[in-house]
Coordinates of C-alpha atoms in Angstrom, one line a residue:
M1 CA -77.2 93.8 67.3
S2 CA -76.4 91.0 64.8
V3 CA -78.9 88.6 63.2
S4 CA -78.0 84.9 63.1
T5 CA -78.6 83.3 59.7
T6 CA -78.3 79.7 58.5
P7 CA -75.3 79.3 56.1
K8 CA -76.3 78.7 52.5
S9 CA -74.5 75.3 52.5
K10 CA -76.6 74.1 55.4
R11 CA -79.8 75.2 53.8
F12 CA -78.8 73.4 50.6
S13 CA -78.0 70.2 52.6
F14 CA -81.4 70.4 54.3
Y15 CA -83.2 70.6 51.0
V16 CA -81.2 67.7 49.5
I17 CA -82.0 65.6 52.6
A18 CA -85.7 66.5 52.5
I19 CA -85.9 65.6 48.8
L20 CA -83.9 62.3 49.2
L21 CA -85.5 61.1 52.4
P22 CA -88.7 59.6 50.8
F23 CA -86.5 57.8 48.3
I24 CA -84.2 56.5 51.0
L25 CA -87.2 55.3 53.0
L26 CA -88.6 53.6 49.9
A27 CA -85.3 52.0 49.2
L28 CA -85.1 50.7 52.8
F29 CA -88.6 49.4 52.5
E30 CA -87.7 47.7 49.2
I31 CA -84.7 46.0 50.7
S32 CA -86.7 44.9 53.7
L33 CA -89.3 43.3 51.6
R34 CA -86.7 41.5 49.5
V35 CA -84.9 40.3 52.6
V36 CA -88.1 38.7 54.0
G37 CA -88.9 37.2 50.6
Y38 CA -92.0 39.2 50.0
G39 CA -93.6 39.3 46.5
K40 CA -93.0 37.5 43.3
N41 CA -90.2 37.0 40.8
I42 CA -91.6 35.6 37.6
P43 CA -88.9 35.4 34.9
L44 CA -89.8 34.6 31.3
F45 CA -87.4 31.7 31.2
I46 CA -86.8 29.1 34.0
P47 CA -84.7 25.9 34.4
A48 CA -86.5 22.9 33.0
Q49 CA -87.2 20.3 35.7
G50 CA -85.6 16.9 35.0
F51 CA -83.5 18.3 32.1
A52 CA -80.2 19.5 33.5
G53 CA -78.7 22.4 31.5
Y54 CA -82.0 23.2 29.8
M55 CA -84.4 26.2 30.1
Q56 CA -88.0 26.7 29.1
P57 CA -90.6 29.5 28.9
N58 CA -92.2 30.0 32.3
P59 CA -95.7 28.4 32.3
N60 CA -96.8 30.9 35.0
I61 CA -95.5 34.0 33.2
I62 CA -99.0 35.4 32.9
H63 CA -99.2 35.8 36.7
R64 CA -96.6 38.6 36.3
Y65 CA -99.5 40.9 35.3
F66 CA -101.9 40.2 38.1
A67 CA -101.8 41.0 41.8
D68 CA -103.7 37.8 42.5
P69 CA -103.0 34.8 40.3
S70 CA -106.6 33.6 40.7
I71 CA -107.8 36.3 38.4
A72 CA -105.3 35.5 35.6
P73 CA -106.6 33.7 32.5
S74 CA -105.4 30.1 32.2
V75 CA -102.9 30.7 29.4
S76 CA -99.2 29.9 29.1
P77 CA -96.5 29.4 26.5
D78 CA -96.0 25.7 25.5
T79 CA -93.2 23.8 27.0
V80 CA -90.2 24.1 24.7
L81 CA -86.8 23.2 26.0
F82 CA -83.6 24.9 24.9
K83 CA -80.0 24.8 26.2
Q84 CA -79.1 27.3 28.9
Q85 CA -75.7 27.8 27.4
K86 CA -76.3 28.6 23.7
P87 CA -74.3 26.1 21.6
K88 CA -71.7 27.8 19.3
D89 CA -73.0 26.0 16.3
S90 CA -76.7 26.8 16.9
F91 CA -79.0 29.3 15.1
R92 CA -81.5 30.5 17.8
I93 CA -84.9 31.8 16.8
V94 CA -87.4 33.3 19.2
V95 CA -91.1 33.6 18.3
Q96 CA -93.3 36.3 19.8
G97 CA -97.1 36.8 19.5
G98 CA -100.5 35.8 20.6
S99 CA -102.7 32.7 20.2
T100 CA -102.1 32.3 16.5
A101 CA -98.3 32.3 16.9
A102 CA -98.9 29.8 19.8
G103 CA -100.9 27.4 17.5
F104 CA -104.3 27.6 19.1
P105 CA -106.3 25.4 19.3
Y106 CA -103.9 22.6 18.3
G107 CA -101.0 23.6 20.5
R108 CA -97.3 23.5 20.1
W109 CA -97.1 21.4 17.0
A110 CA -99.3 23.7 14.8
S111 CA -97.6 26.8 16.1
L112 CA -94.9 28.7 14.2
Q113 CA -92.3 26.8 16.4
G114 CA -93.7 23.4 15.7
M115 CA -94.3 23.9 11.9
L116 CA -90.9 25.5 11.5
D117 CA -89.1 22.8 13.4
Q118 CA -90.6 20.2 11.0
R119 CA -89.6 22.3 8.0
F120 CA -86.0 22.8 9.2
K121 CA -85.4 19.1 9.7
L122 CA -85.9 18.7 6.0
L123 CA -84.4 21.9 4.7
Y124 CA -81.3 22.2 6.9
P125 CA -80.5 18.7 8.2
N126 CA -76.9 19.7 9.0
K127 CA -77.8 22.9 10.9
N128 CA -78.6 23.1 14.6
I129 CA -81.6 25.4 14.7
E130 CA -83.4 26.2 17.9
V131 CA -86.9 27.6 17.8
I132 CA -88.2 29.0 21.1
N133 CA -91.8 30.0 21.3
T134 CA -92.9 32.7 23.9
A135 CA -96.3 33.2 22.3
M136 CA -99.6 32.6 24.2
A137 CA -103.3 33.5 24.0
A138 CA -104.7 36.8 25.2
V139 CA -101.5 38.9 25.1
N140 CA -100.7 41.9 22.9
T141 CA -97.7 44.2 22.2
Y142 CA -97.5 45.3 25.8
T143 CA -96.5 41.8 26.8
L144 CA -94.2 41.4 23.8
L145 CA -92.5 44.6 24.8
D146 CA -92.1 43.4 28.4
F147 CA -90.4 40.2 27.2
V148 CA -87.8 42.0 25.0
E149 CA -85.0 42.4 27.5
E150 CA -85.2 38.8 28.7
I151 CA -85.3 37.5 25.1
I152 CA -82.2 39.5 24.2
E153 CA -80.4 37.9 27.2
I154 CA -80.7 34.4 25.7
Q155 CA -78.8 35.6 22.6
P156 CA -81.3 35.0 19.7
D157 CA -80.1 35.2 16.1
L158 CA -83.5 36.0 14.8
I159 CA -86.9 37.2 16.1
L160 CA -90.2 36.3 14.5
I161 CA -93.3 38.4 15.3
Y162 CA -96.9 37.7 14.5
S163 CA -99.1 39.9 16.7
G164 CA -101.9 42.4 16.6
H165 CA -105.3 40.7 16.9
N166 CA -105.4 41.1 20.7
E167 CA -104.5 44.8 20.7
Y168 CA -107.9 45.9 21.9
V169 CA -109.2 43.1 24.0
G170 CA -106.0 41.3 25.1
I171 CA -104.4 41.8 28.5
M172 CA -103.8 45.5 29.1
G173 CA -105.6 46.3 25.9
I174 CA -107.6 49.5 25.7
G175 CA -110.9 47.6 25.4
S176 CA -110.2 44.7 27.7
A177 CA -111.5 43.6 31.1
F178 CA -107.9 43.4 32.0
A179 CA -107.0 47.0 30.9
A180 CA -104.4 48.8 32.9
K181 CA -105.5 52.0 34.6
G182 CA -104.4 55.5 33.5
G183 CA -103.7 55.2 29.8
Y184 CA -100.7 54.4 27.6
A185 CA -98.0 56.2 29.6
A186 CA -99.2 54.7 32.9
T187 CA -99.1 51.2 31.4
L188 CA -95.5 51.7 30.3
I189 CA -94.6 52.9 33.8
Y190 CA -96.4 49.9 35.3
L191 CA -94.3 47.5 33.1
K192 CA -91.2 49.1 34.5
L193 CA -92.3 49.2 38.2
K194 CA -94.0 45.8 38.5
S195 CA -90.8 44.0 39.5
F196 CA -90.3 46.2 42.5
K197 CA -91.5 44.7 45.8
V198 CA -92.8 48.1 47.1
Y199 CA -95.0 48.4 44.0
Q200 CA -96.2 44.8 44.4
W201 CA -97.1 45.6 48.1
V202 CA -99.1 48.7 47.2
E203 CA -100.8 46.8 44.3
S204 CA -101.7 43.9 46.7
M205 CA -103.1 46.3 49.3
Y206 CA -105.2 48.1 46.6
F207 CA -106.4 44.8 45.3
K208 CA -107.5 43.6 48.7
L209 CA -109.2 46.8 49.7
F210 CA -110.9 47.9 46.4
T211 CA -111.2 44.9 44.1
S212 CA -114.0 42.4 44.4
L213 CA -114.8 41.5 40.8
N214 CA -113.0 38.5 39.3
P215 CA -113.7 38.4 35.5
M216 CA -112.3 34.9 35.3
S217 CA -114.5 33.4 38.1
D218 CA -116.8 31.5 35.7
N219 CA -114.6 28.7 34.5
K220 CA -117.4 27.4 32.2
R221 CA -117.2 30.5 29.9
S222 CA -114.7 30.9 27.1
L223 CA -111.8 33.4 27.4
M224 CA -113.2 35.5 24.6
S225 CA -116.5 35.9 26.5
K226 CA -114.7 37.3 29.5
V227 CA -112.2 39.8 28.1
A228 CA -114.3 42.3 26.2
K229 CA -114.9 45.3 28.5
E230 CA -115.5 48.1 26.0
K231 CA -117.8 46.1 23.8
N232 CA -118.4 48.8 21.2
I233 CA -115.3 50.5 19.7
G234 CA -116.3 52.4 16.6
L235 CA -114.0 52.9 13.7
N236 CA -112.0 56.1 14.2
S237 CA -113.5 56.6 17.7
A238 CA -111.2 57.8 20.5
L239 CA -110.8 54.3 21.8
Y240 CA -110.1 53.0 18.3
Q241 CA -107.4 55.6 17.8
A242 CA -105.9 54.8 21.3
G243 CA -105.6 51.2 20.2
V244 CA -103.9 52.2 16.9
E245 CA -101.4 54.4 18.8
Q246 CA -100.8 51.6 21.4
F247 CA -100.0 49.1 18.6
Q248 CA -97.8 51.5 16.6
N249 CA -95.9 52.8 19.7
N250 CA -95.3 49.5 21.3
L251 CA -94.2 47.9 18.0
S252 CA -91.8 50.8 17.4
L253 CA -90.3 50.3 20.9
I254 CA -89.9 46.6 20.3
L255 CA -88.2 47.0 17.0
A256 CA -86.0 49.8 18.3
E257 CA -84.7 47.6 21.2
Y258 CA -83.9 44.7 18.9
Q259 CA -82.3 47.1 16.4
T260 CA -80.1 48.5 19.2
A261 CA -79.1 44.9 20.2
K262 CA -78.4 44.1 16.5
I263 CA -80.8 41.2 16.4
P264 CA -82.7 40.9 13.1
V265 CA -86.5 40.7 13.1
M266 CA -89.0 39.2 10.8
L267 CA -92.4 41.0 11.1
S268 CA -95.5 39.5 9.7
T269 CA -98.7 41.0 8.4
L270 CA -102.0 39.8 9.9
T271 CA -104.7 37.7 8.3
S272 CA -108.2 36.8 9.5
N273 CA -111.5 35.3 8.2
E274 CA -113.4 37.7 6.0
Q275 CA -116.0 35.8 4.1
D276 CA -117.2 33.3 6.6
Q277 CA -117.1 35.3 9.9
T278 CA -120.1 37.6 10.3
P279 CA -119.2 40.8 12.1
F280 CA -119.3 40.1 15.9
S281 CA -121.2 43.3 16.7
T282 CA -124.0 42.3 14.4
I283 CA -124.6 38.9 15.9
G284 CA -128.0 38.8 17.6
T285 CA -129.2 41.8 15.6
T286 CA -129.1 40.4 12.0
D287 CA -130.5 37.0 10.8
W288 CA -127.4 36.1 8.8
P289 CA -128.4 32.6 7.8
Q290 CA -131.6 33.9 6.3
F291 CA -129.8 36.6 4.4
I292 CA -127.0 34.2 3.2
N293 CA -129.4 31.5 2.0
Q294 CA -131.9 33.7 0.2
Q295 CA -131.3 34.7 -3.5
L296 CA -131.9 38.4 -3.7
P297 CA -132.7 39.9 -7.2
I298 CA -129.9 41.6 -8.9
T299 CA -131.6 45.0 -8.5
S300 CA -131.0 44.7 -4.7
L301 CA -127.2 45.4 -5.4
T302 CA -128.0 49.0 -6.0
S303 CA -130.0 49.2 -2.8
L304 CA -127.2 47.7 -0.8
E305 CA -124.7 50.1 -2.3
A306 CA -126.9 53.0 -1.3
Q307 CA -127.2 51.6 2.2
V308 CA -123.5 51.5 2.5
K309 CA -123.1 55.0 1.2
N310 CA -125.8 56.4 3.5
T311 CA -124.9 54.2 6.6
P312 CA -121.4 52.7 6.5
S313 CA -121.6 49.8 9.0
A314 CA -120.3 46.3 9.5
A315 CA -123.7 44.8 8.7
N316 CA -124.2 46.8 5.5
Y317 CA -120.7 46.1 4.2
Y318 CA -121.0 42.4 5.0
Q319 CA -124.3 42.2 3.2
L320 CA -122.8 44.0 0.2
G321 CA -119.8 41.7 0.2
L322 CA -122.1 38.6 0.2
K323 CA -124.0 40.0 -2.7
Q324 CA -121.0 41.0 -4.7
F325 CA -119.5 37.5 -4.2
A326 CA -122.7 35.9 -5.4
L327 CA -122.4 38.0 -8.5
N328 CA -118.8 36.9 -9.1
Q329 CA -117.5 40.4 -8.3
F330 CA -114.7 39.0 -6.2
D331 CA -112.4 42.0 -6.0
L332 CA -115.2 44.2 -4.8
A333 CA -116.4 41.5 -2.4
Q334 CA -113.0 41.3 -0.9
Q335 CA -113.0 45.1 -0.3
S336 CA -116.5 45.0 1.3
F337 CA -115.6 42.1 3.6
Q338 CA -112.5 43.9 4.8
L339 CA -114.5 47.1 5.5
A340 CA -117.1 44.9 7.3
K341 CA -114.3 43.7 9.6
D342 CA -112.9 47.3 10.1
Y343 CA -116.4 48.6 11.0
D344 CA -117.0 45.6 13.4
Q345 CA -117.2 47.4 16.7
L346 CA -116.3 44.2 18.7
R347 CA -112.6 44.1 18.0
F348 CA -111.5 40.5 18.1
R349 CA -109.8 41.0 14.7
A350 CA -107.1 43.5 13.9
P351 CA -108.3 46.3 11.6
S352 CA -106.7 46.7 8.2
E353 CA -104.8 49.7 9.4
F354 CA -102.6 47.5 11.4
N355 CA -101.1 45.9 8.3
H356 CA -100.3 49.4 7.0
I357 CA -98.5 50.1 10.3
I358 CA -96.6 46.8 10.1
K359 CA -95.4 47.5 6.6
K360 CA -94.4 51.0 7.5
L361 CA -92.5 50.1 10.6
S362 CA -90.7 47.1 8.9
K363 CA -89.2 49.7 6.5
E364 CA -88.4 52.2 9.2
Y365 CA -86.6 49.7 11.5
H366 CA -85.2 47.5 8.7
A367 CA -87.2 44.5 9.8
T368 CA -87.9 41.8 7.2
L369 CA -91.5 42.0 6.2
V370 CA -93.3 38.6 6.0
D371 CA -96.6 39.1 4.1
T372 CA -98.6 36.3 5.5
D373 CA -101.8 37.9 4.5
A374 CA -100.7 37.8 0.8
F375 CA -99.6 34.2 1.3
F376 CA -103.1 33.2 2.5
R377 CA -104.8 35.1 -0.4
A378 CA -102.6 33.3 -2.9
D379 CA -103.8 30.0 -1.6
S380 CA -107.4 31.0 -1.2
T381 CA -110.3 30.8 -3.7
H382 CA -110.7 34.2 -5.3
G383 CA -108.1 35.6 -2.9
I384 CA -110.7 36.0 -0.1
I385 CA -109.8 34.6 3.3
S386 CA -112.5 32.1 4.5
N387 CA -113.1 28.8 6.2
Q388 CA -110.9 27.3 3.6
H389 CA -108.0 28.3 5.9
M390 CA -109.7 29.5 9.1
L391 CA -111.5 27.6 11.9
E392 CA -113.4 30.7 13.1
H393 CA -112.6 34.4 13.1
L394 CA -108.8 34.2 12.9
H395 CA -107.2 30.9 14.0
P396 CA -106.0 28.9 11.1
N397 CA -106.7 25.2 10.4
I398 CA -103.8 22.9 9.9
R399 CA -103.4 24.0 6.3
G400 CA -103.5 27.6 7.4
Y401 CA -100.9 27.1 10.1
F402 CA -98.7 25.4 7.5
L403 CA -99.0 28.4 5.3
L404 CA -98.2 30.8 8.1
A405 CA -94.9 28.9 8.7
E406 CA -94.3 28.7 4.9
A407 CA -94.6 32.5 4.6
F408 CA -91.8 32.8 7.2
V409 CA -89.7 30.0 5.6
T410 CA -89.9 31.7 2.2
A411 CA -88.8 35.1 3.6
L412 CA -86.1 33.4 5.7
Q413 CA -84.6 31.8 2.6
T414 CA -85.1 34.9 0.4
H415 CA -83.0 36.9 2.8
N416 CA -80.4 34.2 3.5
F417 CA -80.7 34.3 7.3
I418 CA -79.3 30.8 7.6
D419 CA -75.9 30.4 6.0
E420 CA -76.5 27.0 4.5
K421 CA -77.9 25.9 1.2
P422 CA -81.3 24.3 1.8
E423 CA -82.3 20.9 0.6
K424 CA -84.7 20.8 -2.4
I425 CA -88.0 20.2 -0.6
T426 CA -91.2 21.4 -2.3
T427 CA -94.0 23.0 -0.4
E428 CA -96.3 20.1 -1.1
Q429 CA -93.7 17.5 0.0
A430 CA -93.4 19.4 3.3
W431 CA -97.2 19.6 3.6
K432 CA -97.4 15.8 3.7
H433 CA -95.4 15.9 7.0
A434 CA -97.5 18.5 8.9
P435 CA -96.7 17.7 12.5
V436 CA -100.1 17.5 14.1
S437 CA -101.5 14.1 15.3
Q438 CA -105.0 13.0 14.6
V439 CA -105.9 13.3 18.3
D440 CA -104.5 16.8 18.5
Q441 CA -106.6 17.7 15.4
A442 CA -109.7 16.3 17.0
Y443 CA -109.0 18.0 20.3
G444 CA -108.4 21.3 18.6
Q445 CA -111.8 21.0 16.9
F446 CA -113.4 20.3 20.3
K447 CA -111.8 23.4 21.7
I448 CA -113.1 25.4 18.7
D449 CA -116.6 24.0 19.2
H450 CA -116.4 25.2 22.8
L451 CA -115.1 28.6 21.8
T452 CA -117.8 29.2 19.2
S453 CA -120.6 28.0 21.5
D454 CA -120.3 31.2 23.6
Y455 CA -120.1 35.0 23.2
P456 CA -119.2 36.7 20.9
F457 CA -120.1 34.0 18.3
T458 CA -123.7 33.6 19.7
T459 CA -126.0 35.4 22.1
Q460 CA -126.9 32.2 23.9
V461 CA -124.4 29.8 25.4
K462 CA -124.7 26.3 23.7
K463 CA -123.9 23.1 25.5
I464 CA -121.1 21.0 23.9
T465 CA -121.3 17.3 24.4
P466 CA -118.0 15.5 24.7
P467 CA -117.4 12.6 22.4
T468 CA -118.3 9.0 23.4
P469 CA -115.3 6.8 24.2
N470 CA -116.5 4.0 21.9
S471 CA -113.2 3.4 20.1
F472 CA -109.5 3.5 20.9
F473 CA -109.2 6.9 19.2
N474 CA -112.2 8.4 20.9
Q475 CA -110.9 7.1 24.2
K476 CA -107.6 9.0 23.7
L477 CA -109.5 12.1 22.7
V478 CA -111.7 11.9 25.8
D479 CA -108.5 11.4 27.9
R480 CA -107.1 14.6 26.3
I481 CA -110.2 16.5 27.0
N482 CA -110.2 15.3 30.6
G483 CA -106.7 16.6 31.1
K484 CA -104.5 13.4 30.8
D485 CA -101.0 14.5 29.8
W486 CA -100.0 14.7 26.1
L487 CA -96.9 12.6 26.5
T488 CA -98.8 9.5 28.0
I489 CA -101.6 9.7 25.4
H490 CA -99.2 9.9 22.5
T491 CA -97.0 7.2 23.7
E492 CA -100.1 5.0 23.8
L493 CA -101.1 6.2 20.4
M494 CA -97.7 5.3 18.9
A495 CA -97.9 1.8 20.3
H496 CA -101.4 1.4 18.9
Y497 CA -100.5 2.7 15.4
Q498 CA -97.5 0.2 15.4
Q499 CA -99.8 -2.7 16.3
T500 CA -102.2 -1.8 13.6
N501 CA -99.4 -1.2 11.1
N502 CA -100.2 2.5 10.6
L503 CA -96.6 3.4 10.2
S504 CA -97.4 6.9 8.8
Q505 CA -99.0 8.0 12.1
A506 CA -96.6 5.9 14.2
S507 CA -93.6 7.6 12.8
L508 CA -95.1 11.1 13.0
I509 CA -95.9 10.6 16.7
A510 CA -92.5 9.1 17.4
G511 CA -90.9 12.2 15.9
L512 CA -93.1 14.4 18.1
L513 CA -92.2 12.4 21.2
S514 CA -88.5 12.7 20.4
D515 CA -88.9 16.5 20.0
T516 CA -90.6 16.6 23.3
L517 CA -88.0 14.4 25.1
T518 CA -85.2 16.5 24.0
N519 CA -82.3 14.5 25.6
N520 CA -83.8 11.0 25.2
H521 CA -81.6 9.0 22.7
A522 CA -83.9 6.0 22.7
A523 CA -86.9 8.2 21.6
A524 CA -84.9 9.7 18.8
Y525 CA -83.7 6.2 17.6
K526 CA -87.3 4.9 17.7
A527 CA -88.4 7.8 15.4
G528 CA -85.5 7.1 13.1
Q529 CA -86.4 3.4 12.8
L530 CA -90.1 4.1 12.1
Y531 CA -89.3 6.7 9.5
F532 CA -86.8 4.3 7.9
K533 CA -89.4 1.6 7.6
Q534 CA -91.5 4.0 5.6
K535 CA -88.4 4.8 3.4
Q536 CA -88.7 8.4 4.7
L537 CA -84.9 8.7 4.6
L538 CA -84.5 12.4 5.3
Q539 CA -86.5 12.2 8.5
A540 CA -84.8 8.9 9.5
R541 CA -81.4 10.5 9.0
F542 CA -82.4 13.5 11.2
Y543 CA -83.4 11.3 14.1
Y544 CA -80.6 8.8 13.8
R545 CA -78.2 11.7 13.9
K546 CA -79.9 13.1 17.0
A547 CA -79.8 9.7 18.7
I548 CA -76.0 9.4 18.0
A549 CA -75.4 13.0 19.3
L550 CA -77.0 12.0 22.6
A551 CA -75.5 8.5 22.8
P552 CA -72.3 8.3 20.6
E553 CA -71.3 5.0 22.2
K554 CA -74.3 3.2 20.7
I555 CA -72.8 1.1 17.8
N556 CA -76.2 0.0 16.4
Y557 CA -77.3 3.7 16.0
Q558 CA -74.2 4.4 13.9
L559 CA -74.7 1.3 11.8
N560 CA -78.3 2.3 11.0
L561 CA -77.2 5.8 10.1
A562 CA -74.5 4.5 7.9
H563 CA -77.1 2.5 6.1
C564 CA -79.3 5.6 5.8
Y565 CA -76.4 7.6 4.3
F566 CA -75.7 4.8 1.8
L567 CA -79.3 4.8 0.6
L568 CA -79.1 8.6 0.2
N569 CA -75.9 8.1 -1.9
E570 CA -73.9 9.9 0.8
F571 CA -71.1 7.4 0.6
E572 CA -68.4 9.5 2.2
L573 CA -70.4 10.0 5.3
S574 CA -71.4 6.3 5.4
E575 CA -67.7 5.3 5.0
S576 CA -66.6 7.7 7.7
L577 CA -69.2 6.4 10.2
L578 CA -68.3 2.8 9.6
K579 CA -64.6 3.5 10.1
N580 CA -65.6 5.2 13.4
V581 CA -67.5 2.0 14.4
L582 CA -64.4 -0.1 13.9
I583 CA -62.4 2.3 16.1
L584 CA -64.9 2.0 18.8
D585 CA -65.5 -1.7 18.3
P586 CA -62.6 -3.4 16.4
D587 CA -64.3 -6.8 16.8
N588 CA -67.6 -5.7 15.2
T589 CA -68.5 -8.3 12.6
K590 CA -70.9 -6.2 10.5
A591 CA -68.9 -3.0 9.9
P592 CA -66.2 -4.5 7.7
Y593 CA -68.8 -6.1 5.5
F594 CA -70.7 -2.9 5.2
L595 CA -67.6 -0.9 4.6
Q596 CA -66.5 -3.1 1.7
H597 CA -69.9 -2.5 -0.1
V598 CA -69.9 1.3 0.6
Q599 CA -66.4 1.6 -0.9
Q600 CA -67.5 -0.5 -3.8
A601 CA -70.5 1.9 -4.3
K602 CA -68.1 4.8 -4.4
R603 CA -66.3 3.3 -7.3
A604 CA -69.2 1.7 -9.1
T605 CA -71.8 3.2 -11.3
N606 CA -74.4 0.5 -10.7
T607 CA -76.9 0.5 -7.9
L608 CA -76.5 -2.1 -5.2
D609 CA -79.3 -3.9 -3.4
P610 CA -80.3 -1.7 -0.5
N611 CA -80.8 -4.8 1.7
T612 CA -77.2 -5.7 1.3
L613 CA -76.3 -3.1 4.0
D614 CA -79.2 -3.5 6.3
P615 CA -77.6 -3.7 9.8
N616 CA -80.8 -5.2 11.2
N617 CA -80.4 -8.3 9.0
D618 CA -78.4 -10.9 10.9
K619 CA -77.3 -12.5 7.6
N620 CA -75.1 -9.5 6.9
K621 CA -72.1 -10.6 8.9
G622 CA -68.4 -11.1 8.0

């Protein structure tokens, strides 16, 4: 009697099918969901509406990380347009980071992107430099890591990173109300799976069945008041160490991916307010105004030192720092203030350890270190970061944002990332052209007042009264607060400044409008004219050239640029442009007259009357 047995090959096939079947079913489900259009596709970059051939950062990119967009914080990258097909002559820079890199509270123009754009116009007028900002509030290195592949696809020549303050309480941070479930490894898996429709379906079902709390439901509260979940994270605690590991591991992965793609990175140290920001975890438990205002006897220094030794805490170190500062012990005060920040258990500022990690990883991955913290200290009284450069705990004022950009500019020039000799523009010359309008400055201050009126800056929410629209300026500010669009407000401002002969502000805003209306030649020409009237010839040259690049058929644009070249003693360029005018318009009556004087200037050593070549003067005709 024989026993029937299943051949080994059949048993093997059965096991293979059994193993593969769930994956096959998931694949079929995935395909079905895609066919019916289920779920969301939220790319980092999208086509810019109304600007053919241009892209921009996706204003809804934050929705990528939330099953329901209604629970997402209202944050987004600023609208910055760049060409879909990278020009061969361009040098493309991409900025990554959180709210400081994004320019909060002033917006795009105070950001790294805005400040650098303004510097590059003066430093590298002949170089096409694109700066694309993907930074936004409330994000940390998880989001930066998630953006890397899409950033690589747009072929950047350089990456700038300023990130770390949101590592604990930013989205997916270890101490955030928006923390991912399951720890670090699970969060990395989530970043890989979130684009699959099956995952989105499961996430949506879970959200509907088990999630009822919306941490963003109270629109009157500030974002900072909503995000802190694990309110107390002690120095060297398990949660603290998890945040350190999260920052170090994510930053390593980011740098490794760019290194593999052979894209250089500039990585910045972090800076924050030390002297004038009381530790958040002590607010409501210590009467800081009373302590700061009273003059303690010198013998109390010993008592404070003993307190710190026996009980190292944010409150004790901050008190000690205040006393040491009052006694002119500035180096010791700086150390105490830094330790007060590190011991602050409500972690809205990066601990000092993060700067050590940044310096270490910059060496390990051959990234260029930008020591922004050192830059701020060099410009600060006694080398201590304070309200001199900060609005509150870590967002710089206009001078601070200028210094942040200047730190990157200095490192960029030191390491010769741009293959062109820069113009000789001093830091203080550049500072005079900081690209933030008066309305944007006032609006930024209003946002800071709103931010600091709530937790964690105070235990009781304070009511902020909007300004009274009792002047043209205040009316524009109120319009901005009420949500009127930036473009309309600043177009009205430019007209007002022209009428009141405030050409300094008029030209500044005209330049910002041209930068916003990327492909509008009339806006560029207007900015050139206003800068020219102020005899700001470098800025005028930049915008005249932009106008001509957009509308090369405009003869008057070329005549004005030829005049600008002449006044800058760039006679060859002026002559070439005038000859081009005569090719385009042989009957032009002004060009031959101008050309004669330009050629004379090339030969002569004397200076001609600048008005001789003014194309807007009707007397200058052949």
